[in-house]
């Protein structure tokens, strides 16, 4: 097992040992990231009001929609970098890093401008009621203006993930989380800036995390140093990265659109339901990000072994990750439901808000491990170099299904319960389809390692 300066070769040794070693820092980092989202909601819910809590909740799916394409670039970069690293081609790793950052730096300003222009139309599409509209608009305008920090952090994490280093991203997030909490408390409680203070604290913390990550990588790994003017842009390599990353990014963006439609349906029940939905979503975020750490692990692990031609390990990697994600999802999901009322009370003392949130937790968190299984299989498929197929399957089995559900079943039986159960049903259908695709595509690779 080769290790160098925090980098980890995952083409040899016990898969279970690698998975736990790599996943635990990702898990801790994901929980920290969710923590500062939670602090945003807690501060506005407790010290500004339920309307402000609803406004912040509206912002989350919209922001995800704007950043999804760059998160796809990060995923594509992870796969390509991991394959080069697994094959021992560090010169190509450097080329991939340069290409990723060149694409980011030349497109972040147009993306930010587009996001700012789209805030108003999207909020009108979401049918945000007047009580929350002004604060939702302010929150989204400020956070969209700082998209570079969030996207830059994800790119740094993707680069290091491909090299087998998940511990450094934990450090970046720890710095951002502490900074975000302190800024939230100062800007909202001391200076009374309300939703604007929460949004400003968030983008400042994210920007610092990104720039601190650039400084850290440049100091520790000078052979892949990040520059404001990257050394080169490799068009062929960019096409390879985007061949994997673009479908992943499009999938995330379209998923976000379906979630925006669901958010719009929730909004139709009023600001109290919106506030309960926001509070529950924050608690669910801890469950999802815990499981997503296993997806990221599988993506990096599978990619390195494909690059190193260690084909005999592919099934063991998938089965181990599926076992870990099932255990994680069941423990975290049932824990969220068991502590539901107490956890929801962190955000609001209104019994009606808590009741709305508890209903969502029960219907989504208990079967949430199925979502983790679905994503974990996608990690194997993308690590093997297939990205378009899981995108099509996911958009059909989950996204399209939910949209159809909203306009048929939900339209006929309008309740939040009917709306929420579309999630576990769509996860089950999509997970089964992904597994079928994996076993069909696995036959294209040798059963044994190739020297």
Short mmCIF file of C-alpha atoms in Angstrom, two decimals:
data_model
loop_
_atom_site.label_atom_id
_atom_site.label_comp_id
_atom_site.label_asym_id
_atom_site.label_seq_id
_atom_site.Cartn_x
_atom_site.Cartn_y
_atom_site.Cartn_z
CA UNK A 1 0.00 0.00 0.00
CA UNK A 2 1.66 3.19 -1.18
CA UNK A 3 1.26 6.43 0.71
CA UNK A 4 3.03 9.69 0.05
CA UNK A 5 2.40 12.99 1.76
CA UNK A 6 -1.22 12.17 2.56
CA UNK A 7 -1.96 10.63 -0.88
CA UNK A 8 -3.37 7.10 -0.85
CA UNK A 9 -2.99 4.33 -3.43
CA UNK A 10 -6.21 2.30 -3.20
CA UNK A 11 -5.24 -0.35 -5.79
CA UNK A 12 -3.76 -2.70 -3.17
CA UNK A 13 -4.66 -3.83 0.32
CA UNK A 14 -8.00 -4.51 2.00
CA UNK A 15 -10.96 -2.74 0.34
CA UNK A 16 -12.75 -2.47 3.68
CA UNK A 17 -9.74 -0.81 5.29
CA UNK A 18 -9.34 1.69 2.46
CA UNK A 19 -13.06 2.48 2.41
CA UNK A 20 -13.23 3.20 6.14
CA UNK A 21 -9.98 5.17 6.13
CA UNK A 22 -11.10 7.30 3.19
CA UNK A 23 -14.79 7.59 4.11
CA UNK A 24 -14.46 8.64 7.76
CA UNK A 25 -12.82 12.04 7.04
CA UNK A 26 -15.37 12.61 4.24
CA UNK A 27 -18.16 11.71 6.66
CA UNK A 28 -16.84 14.09 9.31
CA UNK A 29 -16.40 16.82 6.69
CA UNK A 30 -19.90 16.32 5.34
CA UNK A 31 -21.33 16.60 8.85
CA UNK A 32 -19.38 19.82 9.39
CA UNK A 33 -20.71 21.21 6.09
CA UNK A 34 -24.23 20.33 7.14
CA UNK A 35 -23.56 21.87 10.54
CA UNK A 36 -23.00 25.32 9.14
CA UNK A 37 -26.15 25.00 7.00
CA UNK A 38 -27.90 24.07 10.23
CA UNK A 39 -26.46 27.10 12.01
CA UNK A 40 -27.81 29.38 9.25
CA UNK A 41 -31.31 27.97 9.75
CA UNK A 42 -31.05 27.92 13.55
CA UNK A 43 -29.96 31.55 13.77
CA UNK A 44 -32.70 32.88 11.48
CA UNK A 45 -35.36 30.56 12.91
CA UNK A 46 -34.62 31.49 16.51
CA UNK A 47 -33.54 35.12 16.22
CA UNK A 48 -35.23 36.44 13.07
CA UNK A 49 -38.46 34.45 12.61
CA UNK A 50 -40.25 31.62 10.79
CA UNK A 51 -40.58 33.73 7.64
CA UNK A 52 -36.80 34.06 7.51
CA UNK A 53 -36.39 30.31 8.16
CA UNK A 54 -38.71 29.61 5.23
CA UNK A 55 -36.70 32.04 3.07
CA UNK A 56 -33.41 30.25 3.79
CA UNK A 57 -35.09 26.91 3.04
CA UNK A 58 -36.21 28.14 -0.38
CA UNK A 59 -32.60 29.05 -1.16
CA UNK A 60 -31.03 25.60 -0.72
CA UNK A 61 -32.48 23.79 -3.79
CA UNK A 62 -32.00 26.89 -5.95
CA UNK A 63 -28.32 27.18 -5.02
CA UNK A 64 -27.83 23.47 -5.68
CA UNK A 65 -29.28 23.94 -9.14
CA UNK A 66 -26.79 26.74 -9.97
CA UNK A 67 -23.73 24.88 -8.67
CA UNK A 68 -24.56 21.41 -10.02
CA UNK A 69 -22.67 21.75 -13.31
CA UNK A 70 -19.46 22.64 -11.49
CA UNK A 71 -20.01 19.83 -9.02
CA UNK A 72 -20.20 17.62 -12.11
CA UNK A 73 -16.85 19.05 -13.25
CA UNK A 74 -15.48 18.12 -9.82
CA UNK A 75 -16.83 14.55 -10.13
CA UNK A 76 -15.40 14.16 -13.62
CA UNK A 77 -12.08 15.50 -12.38
CA UNK A 78 -12.07 13.03 -9.47
CA UNK A 79 -12.55 10.08 -11.83
CA UNK A 80 -9.91 11.16 -14.37
CA UNK A 81 -7.36 12.17 -11.71
CA UNK A 82 -7.92 8.90 -9.81
CA UNK A 83 -7.44 6.85 -12.98
CA UNK A 84 -4.18 8.66 -13.81
CA UNK A 85 -2.99 8.35 -10.21
CA UNK A 86 -3.85 4.65 -10.12
CA UNK A 87 -1.82 4.21 -13.32
CA UNK A 88 1.11 6.18 -11.85
CA UNK A 89 0.86 9.06 -14.37
CA UNK A 90 1.45 12.15 -12.22
CA UNK A 91 2.22 14.33 -15.26
CA UNK A 92 -1.32 13.69 -16.52
CA UNK A 93 -2.70 14.39 -13.05
CA UNK A 94 -1.11 17.86 -13.27
CA UNK A 95 -2.60 18.40 -16.74
CA UNK A 96 -6.05 17.46 -15.42
CA UNK A 97 -5.75 19.86 -12.48
CA UNK A 98 -4.71 22.73 -14.78
CA UNK A 99 -7.59 22.00 -17.15
CA UNK A 100 -10.18 21.88 -14.35
CA UNK A 101 -9.08 25.21 -12.88
CA UNK A 102 -8.84 26.90 -16.29
CA UNK A 103 -12.47 25.92 -16.99
CA UNK A 104 -13.56 27.16 -13.56
CA UNK A 105 -11.80 30.52 -13.68
CA UNK A 106 -13.03 31.41 -17.17
CA UNK A 107 -16.67 30.54 -16.53
CA UNK A 108 -17.40 31.49 -12.91
CA UNK A 109 -18.16 35.18 -13.64
CA UNK A 110 -20.76 34.43 -16.39
CA UNK A 111 -22.34 31.74 -14.18
CA UNK A 112 -22.58 34.14 -11.24
CA UNK A 113 -24.18 36.82 -13.42
CA UNK A 114 -26.69 34.27 -14.77
CA UNK A 115 -27.54 33.12 -11.25
CA UNK A 116 -28.17 36.69 -10.07
CA UNK A 117 -30.43 37.42 -13.05
CA UNK A 118 -32.40 34.23 -12.46
CA UNK A 119 -33.19 34.77 -8.75
CA UNK A 120 -36.36 36.82 -9.26
CA UNK A 121 -37.95 34.62 -11.97
CA UNK A 122 -37.19 31.45 -9.99
CA UNK A 123 -38.79 32.79 -6.80
CA UNK A 124 -41.89 33.74 -8.78
CA UNK A 125 -41.95 30.26 -10.30
CA UNK A 126 -41.74 28.81 -6.78
CA UNK A 127 -44.82 30.80 -5.73
CA UNK A 128 -43.08 32.03 -2.59
CA UNK A 129 -45.68 33.88 -0.56
CA UNK A 130 -45.27 37.57 0.17
CA UNK A 131 -44.29 37.03 3.82
CA UNK A 132 -41.09 35.23 2.81
CA UNK A 133 -40.40 36.67 -0.66
CA UNK A 134 -38.33 39.72 0.32
CA UNK A 135 -36.00 37.79 2.63
CA UNK A 136 -35.70 34.86 0.20
CA UNK A 137 -34.72 37.28 -2.59
CA UNK A 138 -32.12 39.00 -0.40
CA UNK A 139 -30.65 35.69 0.82
CA UNK A 140 -30.35 34.24 -2.68
CA UNK A 141 -28.86 37.39 -4.22
CA UNK A 142 -26.09 37.51 -1.62
CA UNK A 143 -25.31 33.78 -1.68
CA UNK A 144 -25.39 33.62 -5.50
CA UNK A 145 -22.90 36.49 -5.60
CA UNK A 146 -20.50 34.26 -3.66
CA UNK A 147 -20.91 31.05 -5.67
CA UNK A 148 -17.17 30.99 -6.46
CA UNK A 149 -16.27 30.01 -2.90
CA UNK A 150 -18.61 27.03 -2.75
CA UNK A 151 -17.66 25.80 -6.21
CA UNK A 152 -13.93 26.34 -5.62
CA UNK A 153 -14.08 24.28 -2.43
CA UNK A 154 -15.79 21.41 -4.27
CA UNK A 155 -13.15 21.47 -7.02
CA UNK A 156 -10.35 21.30 -4.45
CA UNK A 157 -12.11 18.42 -2.71
CA UNK A 158 -12.54 16.58 -6.03
CA UNK A 159 -8.87 16.96 -6.91
CA UNK A 160 -7.69 15.64 -3.55
CA UNK A 161 -10.32 12.89 -3.57
CA UNK A 162 -8.93 11.55 -6.83
CA UNK A 163 -5.50 11.38 -5.17
CA UNK A 164 -6.86 9.41 -2.23
CA UNK A 165 -6.62 12.30 0.25
CA UNK A 166 -9.87 12.93 2.10
CA UNK A 167 -8.35 14.23 5.34
CA UNK A 168 -7.36 17.61 3.92
CA UNK A 169 -10.93 18.42 2.83
CA UNK A 170 -11.97 17.82 6.43
CA UNK A 171 -9.49 20.50 7.47
CA UNK A 172 -10.88 22.96 4.90
CA UNK A 173 -14.43 22.40 6.12
CA UNK A 174 -13.49 22.62 9.78
CA UNK A 175 -12.04 26.07 9.13
CA UNK A 176 -15.14 27.15 7.16
CA UNK A 177 -17.58 25.79 9.75
CA UNK A 178 -16.01 27.56 12.70
CA UNK A 179 -15.75 30.79 10.72
CA UNK A 180 -19.36 30.53 9.53
CA UNK A 181 -20.73 29.96 13.02
CA UNK A 182 -18.81 32.92 14.45
CA UNK A 183 -19.84 35.20 11.58
CA UNK A 184 -23.52 34.17 11.85
CA UNK A 185 -23.61 34.93 15.55
CA UNK A 186 -21.75 38.23 15.13
CA UNK A 187 -23.61 39.54 12.09
CA UNK A 188 -27.10 38.52 13.23
CA UNK A 189 -26.98 38.84 17.03
CA UNK A 190 -24.44 41.64 17.45
CA UNK A 191 -25.13 43.71 14.33
CA UNK A 192 -28.78 42.75 13.70
CA UNK A 193 -28.31 42.10 9.99
CA UNK A 194 -30.87 39.25 9.86
CA UNK A 195 -31.01 37.16 6.69
CA UNK A 196 -28.40 39.37 5.04
CA UNK A 197 -25.96 38.61 7.88
CA UNK A 198 -26.50 34.86 7.56
CA UNK A 199 -25.95 34.96 3.79
CA UNK A 200 -22.87 37.18 4.11
CA UNK A 201 -21.37 34.91 6.78
CA UNK A 202 -21.92 31.89 4.56
CA UNK A 203 -20.19 33.27 1.46
CA UNK A 204 -17.27 34.67 3.45
CA UNK A 205 -16.70 31.31 5.13
CA UNK A 206 -16.96 29.43 1.81
CA UNK A 207 -14.57 31.82 0.07
CA UNK A 208 -12.04 31.48 2.88
CA UNK A 209 -12.32 27.67 2.76
CA UNK A 210 -11.67 27.68 -0.99
CA UNK A 211 -8.68 30.04 -0.80
CA UNK A 212 -7.25 28.24 2.22
CA UNK A 213 -7.53 25.02 0.18
CA UNK A 214 -5.60 26.59 -2.70
CA UNK A 215 -2.86 27.74 -0.29
CA UNK A 216 -2.71 24.28 1.34
CA UNK A 217 -2.49 22.37 -1.94
CA UNK A 218 0.17 24.70 -3.29
CA UNK A 219 2.28 24.33 -0.16
CA UNK A 220 1.91 20.56 0.23
CA UNK A 221 1.69 19.42 -3.39
CA UNK A 222 3.71 21.91 -5.49
CA UNK A 223 3.75 19.46 -8.41
CA UNK A 224 0.01 20.15 -8.96
CA UNK A 225 -0.05 23.76 -7.70
CA UNK A 226 -3.19 25.79 -8.45
CA UNK A 227 -2.74 29.11 -10.24
CA UNK A 228 -4.98 32.01 -11.21
CA UNK A 229 -3.44 31.57 -14.67
CA UNK A 230 -3.17 27.77 -15.09
CA UNK A 231 -0.22 26.40 -17.06
CA UNK A 232 -2.30 24.84 -19.80
CA UNK A 233 -5.79 23.91 -20.95
CA UNK A 234 -5.92 20.47 -22.56
CA UNK A 235 -8.99 20.32 -24.81
CA UNK A 236 -8.90 16.55 -25.24
CA UNK A 237 -8.59 16.07 -21.50
CA UNK A 238 -11.39 18.57 -20.88
CA UNK A 239 -13.66 16.57 -23.18
CA UNK A 240 -12.75 13.42 -21.23
CA UNK A 241 -13.49 15.10 -17.89
CA UNK A 242 -16.76 16.58 -19.11
CA UNK A 243 -17.75 13.28 -20.70
CA UNK A 244 -18.01 12.02 -17.13
CA UNK A 245 -18.74 15.27 -15.31
CA UNK A 246 -21.31 16.92 -17.59
CA UNK A 247 -23.91 14.12 -17.30
CA UNK A 248 -23.35 14.11 -13.52
CA UNK A 249 -23.75 17.89 -13.39
CA UNK A 250 -26.82 17.87 -15.62
CA UNK A 251 -28.31 15.14 -13.46
CA UNK A 252 -27.75 17.26 -10.36
CA UNK A 253 -29.22 20.36 -12.01
CA UNK A 254 -32.31 18.56 -13.28
CA UNK A 255 -32.75 16.82 -9.94
CA UNK A 256 -32.67 20.26 -8.37
CA UNK A 257 -35.38 21.40 -10.76
CA UNK A 258 -37.58 18.49 -9.65
CA UNK A 259 -36.81 19.43 -6.03
CA UNK A 260 -37.73 23.03 -6.85
CA UNK A 261 -41.09 21.76 -8.13
CA UNK A 262 -41.55 19.82 -4.90
CA UNK A 263 -40.54 22.93 -2.95
CA UNK A 264 -43.14 24.88 -4.91
CA UNK A 265 -45.75 22.29 -3.92
CA UNK A 266 -44.71 22.59 -0.28
CA UNK A 267 -44.88 26.39 -0.53
CA UNK A 268 -48.53 26.14 -1.54
CA UNK A 269 -49.32 24.97 2.02
CA UNK A 270 -48.07 28.27 3.52
CA UNK A 271 -45.07 29.66 5.39
CA UNK A 272 -45.55 27.42 8.46
CA UNK A 273 -45.32 24.30 6.30
CA UNK A 274 -42.31 25.83 4.52
CA UNK A 275 -40.59 26.43 7.85
CA UNK A 276 -41.27 22.85 9.02
CA UNK A 277 -40.04 21.50 5.70
CA UNK A 278 -36.85 23.59 5.98
CA UNK A 279 -36.14 22.41 9.51
CA UNK A 280 -36.65 18.75 8.57
CA UNK A 281 -34.53 19.16 5.44
CA UNK A 282 -31.64 20.40 7.56
CA UNK A 283 -31.84 17.31 9.78
CA UNK A 284 -32.12 15.04 6.73
CA UNK A 285 -29.03 16.73 5.37
CA UNK A 286 -26.95 15.03 8.07
CA UNK A 287 -28.24 11.63 6.93
CA UNK A 288 -27.72 12.34 3.23
CA UNK A 289 -24.23 13.79 3.55
CA UNK A 290 -23.18 10.82 5.69
CA UNK A 291 -24.24 8.45 2.92
CA UNK A 292 -22.81 10.68 0.20
CA UNK A 293 -19.38 10.23 1.80
CA UNK A 294 -19.63 6.54 0.84
CA UNK A 295 -20.57 7.49 -2.75
CA UNK A 296 -17.51 9.75 -2.98
CA UNK A 297 -15.35 6.97 -1.56
CA UNK A 298 -16.66 4.46 -4.08
CA UNK A 299 -16.11 6.93 -6.94
CA UNK A 300 -12.44 7.50 -6.02
CA UNK A 301 -11.77 3.87 -5.09
CA UNK A 302 -13.30 2.39 -8.25
CA UNK A 303 -11.58 4.98 -10.49
CA UNK A 304 -8.12 4.28 -9.06
CA UNK A 305 -8.57 0.53 -9.51
CA UNK A 306 -9.76 0.98 -13.09
CA UNK A 307 -6.64 3.10 -13.76
CA UNK A 308 -4.43 0.48 -12.13
CA UNK A 309 -6.21 -2.36 -14.03
CA UNK A 310 -7.15 -4.06 -10.72
CA UNK A 311 -10.43 -5.40 -12.10
CA UNK A 312 -10.78 -8.26 -9.61
CA UNK A 313 -11.52 -5.70 -6.87
CA UNK A 314 -14.51 -3.96 -8.50
CA UNK A 315 -17.31 -6.14 -7.11
CA UNK A 316 -15.77 -6.25 -3.63
CA UNK A 317 -15.55 -2.45 -3.61
CA UNK A 318 -19.22 -2.10 -4.53
CA UNK A 319 -20.48 -4.72 -2.05
CA UNK A 320 -18.44 -3.24 0.80
CA UNK A 321 -19.68 0.27 0.03
CA UNK A 322 -23.29 -0.93 -0.16
CA UNK A 323 -22.95 -2.55 3.26
CA UNK A 324 -21.41 0.58 4.78
CA UNK A 325 -24.00 2.92 3.27
CA UNK A 326 -26.91 0.71 4.39
CA UNK A 327 -25.66 0.67 7.98
CA UNK A 328 -25.00 4.41 7.89
CA UNK A 329 -28.42 5.24 6.44
CA UNK A 330 -30.35 3.03 8.85
CA UNK A 331 -28.55 4.29 11.96
CA UNK A 332 -28.64 7.97 10.99
CA UNK A 333 -32.16 7.88 9.53
CA UNK A 334 -33.79 6.17 12.48
CA UNK A 335 -31.81 8.37 14.85
CA UNK A 336 -33.20 11.47 13.13
CA UNK A 337 -36.77 10.21 13.53
CA UNK A 338 -36.25 9.14 17.16
CA UNK A 339 -34.96 12.59 18.09
CA UNK A 340 -37.23 14.39 15.66
CA UNK A 341 -39.23 16.70 17.92
CA UNK A 342 -36.20 17.66 19.99
CA UNK A 343 -34.07 18.30 16.91
CA UNK A 344 -36.82 20.28 15.17
CA UNK A 345 -37.20 22.36 18.32
CA UNK A 346 -33.70 23.71 17.68
CA UNK A 347 -35.10 25.64 14.71
CA UNK A 348 -38.53 26.70 15.94
CA UNK A 349 -40.64 26.52 19.09
CA UNK A 350 -43.91 26.62 17.10
CA UNK A 351 -45.71 23.25 17.61
CA UNK A 352 -47.23 23.45 14.13
CA UNK A 353 -43.81 23.92 12.50
CA UNK A 354 -42.48 20.94 14.49
CA UNK A 355 -45.46 18.78 13.46
CA UNK A 356 -44.89 19.53 9.76
CA UNK A 357 -41.19 18.73 10.12
CA UNK A 358 -41.80 15.47 12.03
CA UNK A 359 -44.10 14.23 9.27
CA UNK A 360 -41.39 14.76 6.65
CA UNK A 361 -38.71 13.08 8.79
CA UNK A 362 -40.84 9.97 9.29
CA UNK A 363 -41.62 9.51 5.61
CA UNK A 364 -38.17 10.27 4.21
CA UNK A 365 -35.52 9.46 6.83
CA UNK A 366 -36.62 5.90 7.65
CA UNK A 367 -36.16 4.60 4.06
CA UNK A 368 -33.30 7.03 3.29
CA UNK A 369 -30.74 4.20 3.11
CA UNK A 370 -32.29 3.27 -0.28
CA UNK A 371 -31.14 6.64 -1.63
CA UNK A 372 -27.65 5.85 -0.33
CA UNK A 373 -27.66 2.49 -2.13
CA UNK A 374 -28.82 4.19 -5.33
CA UNK A 375 -25.99 6.73 -5.23
CA UNK A 376 -23.37 4.14 -4.28
CA UNK A 377 -24.07 2.06 -7.39
CA UNK A 378 -23.78 5.26 -9.44
CA UNK A 379 -20.33 5.74 -7.90
CA UNK A 380 -19.24 2.39 -9.33
CA UNK A 381 -20.68 3.16 -12.76
CA UNK A 382 -19.00 6.58 -12.96
CA UNK A 383 -15.74 5.21 -11.62
CA UNK A 384 -15.81 2.66 -14.45
CA UNK A 385 -16.15 5.55 -16.91
CA UNK A 386 -19.91 5.40 -17.54
CA UNK A 387 -21.69 8.64 -16.74
CA UNK A 388 -24.37 9.14 -19.40
CA UNK A 389 -26.22 5.91 -18.59
CA UNK A 390 -26.64 6.54 -14.84
CA UNK A 391 -27.76 10.09 -15.68
CA UNK A 392 -30.51 8.80 -17.99
CA UNK A 393 -31.58 6.13 -15.49
CA UNK A 394 -31.61 8.60 -12.58
CA UNK A 395 -33.53 11.25 -14.48
CA UNK A 396 -36.11 8.72 -15.63
CA UNK A 397 -36.46 6.69 -12.46
CA UNK A 398 -36.29 9.52 -9.93
CA UNK A 399 -36.65 12.97 -11.47
CA UNK A 400 -39.26 12.29 -14.17
CA UNK A 401 -41.15 9.97 -11.83
CA UNK A 402 -41.45 12.72 -9.20
CA UNK A 403 -42.61 15.31 -11.72
CA UNK A 404 -45.28 12.91 -13.03
CA UNK A 405 -46.26 12.11 -9.43
CA UNK A 406 -46.76 15.82 -8.65
CA UNK A 407 -49.06 16.36 -11.63
CA UNK A 408 -51.04 13.12 -11.21
CA UNK A 409 -51.15 11.47 -7.78
CA UNK A 410 -50.39 14.60 -5.75
CA UNK A 411 -52.78 16.69 -7.84
CA UNK A 412 -55.56 14.19 -7.04
CA UNK A 413 -54.71 13.69 -3.36
CA UNK A 414 -53.18 16.96 -2.18
CA UNK A 415 -51.29 16.36 1.05
CA UNK A 416 -47.70 16.60 2.12
CA UNK A 417 -47.72 12.89 2.97
CA UNK A 418 -48.59 12.00 -0.62
CA UNK A 419 -45.91 14.41 -1.84
CA UNK A 420 -43.15 13.01 0.38
CA UNK A 421 -43.71 9.31 -0.33
CA UNK A 422 -42.68 9.94 -3.94
CA UNK A 423 -39.09 9.99 -2.67
CA UNK A 424 -38.69 6.39 -1.36
CA UNK A 425 -40.68 4.97 -4.26
CA UNK A 426 -38.46 6.71 -6.83
CA UNK A 427 -35.27 5.68 -4.97
CA UNK A 428 -36.28 2.01 -5.02
CA UNK A 429 -37.08 1.99 -8.74
CA UNK A 430 -33.86 3.81 -9.66
CA UNK A 431 -31.60 1.73 -7.41
CA UNK A 432 -32.86 -1.50 -8.97
CA UNK A 433 -32.26 -0.11 -12.47
CA UNK A 434 -28.71 1.02 -11.58
CA UNK A 435 -27.84 -2.42 -10.21
CA UNK A 436 -29.05 -4.06 -13.42
CA UNK A 437 -26.87 -1.68 -15.47
CA UNK A 438 -23.82 -2.33 -13.28
CA UNK A 439 -23.93 -6.11 -13.72
CA UNK A 440 -24.46 -5.77 -17.47
CA UNK A 441 -21.52 -3.35 -17.86
CA UNK A 442 -19.25 -5.24 -15.47
CA UNK A 443 -19.06 -8.03 -18.07
CA UNK A 444 -17.14 -5.68 -20.40
CA UNK A 445 -14.16 -5.65 -18.03
CA UNK A 446 -11.83 -8.60 -17.30
CA UNK A 447 -12.58 -10.62 -14.19
CA UNK A 448 -8.91 -10.69 -13.18
CA UNK A 449 -6.22 -8.00 -12.86
CA UNK A 450 -4.19 -7.00 -15.92
CA UNK A 451 -0.43 -6.50 -15.47
#
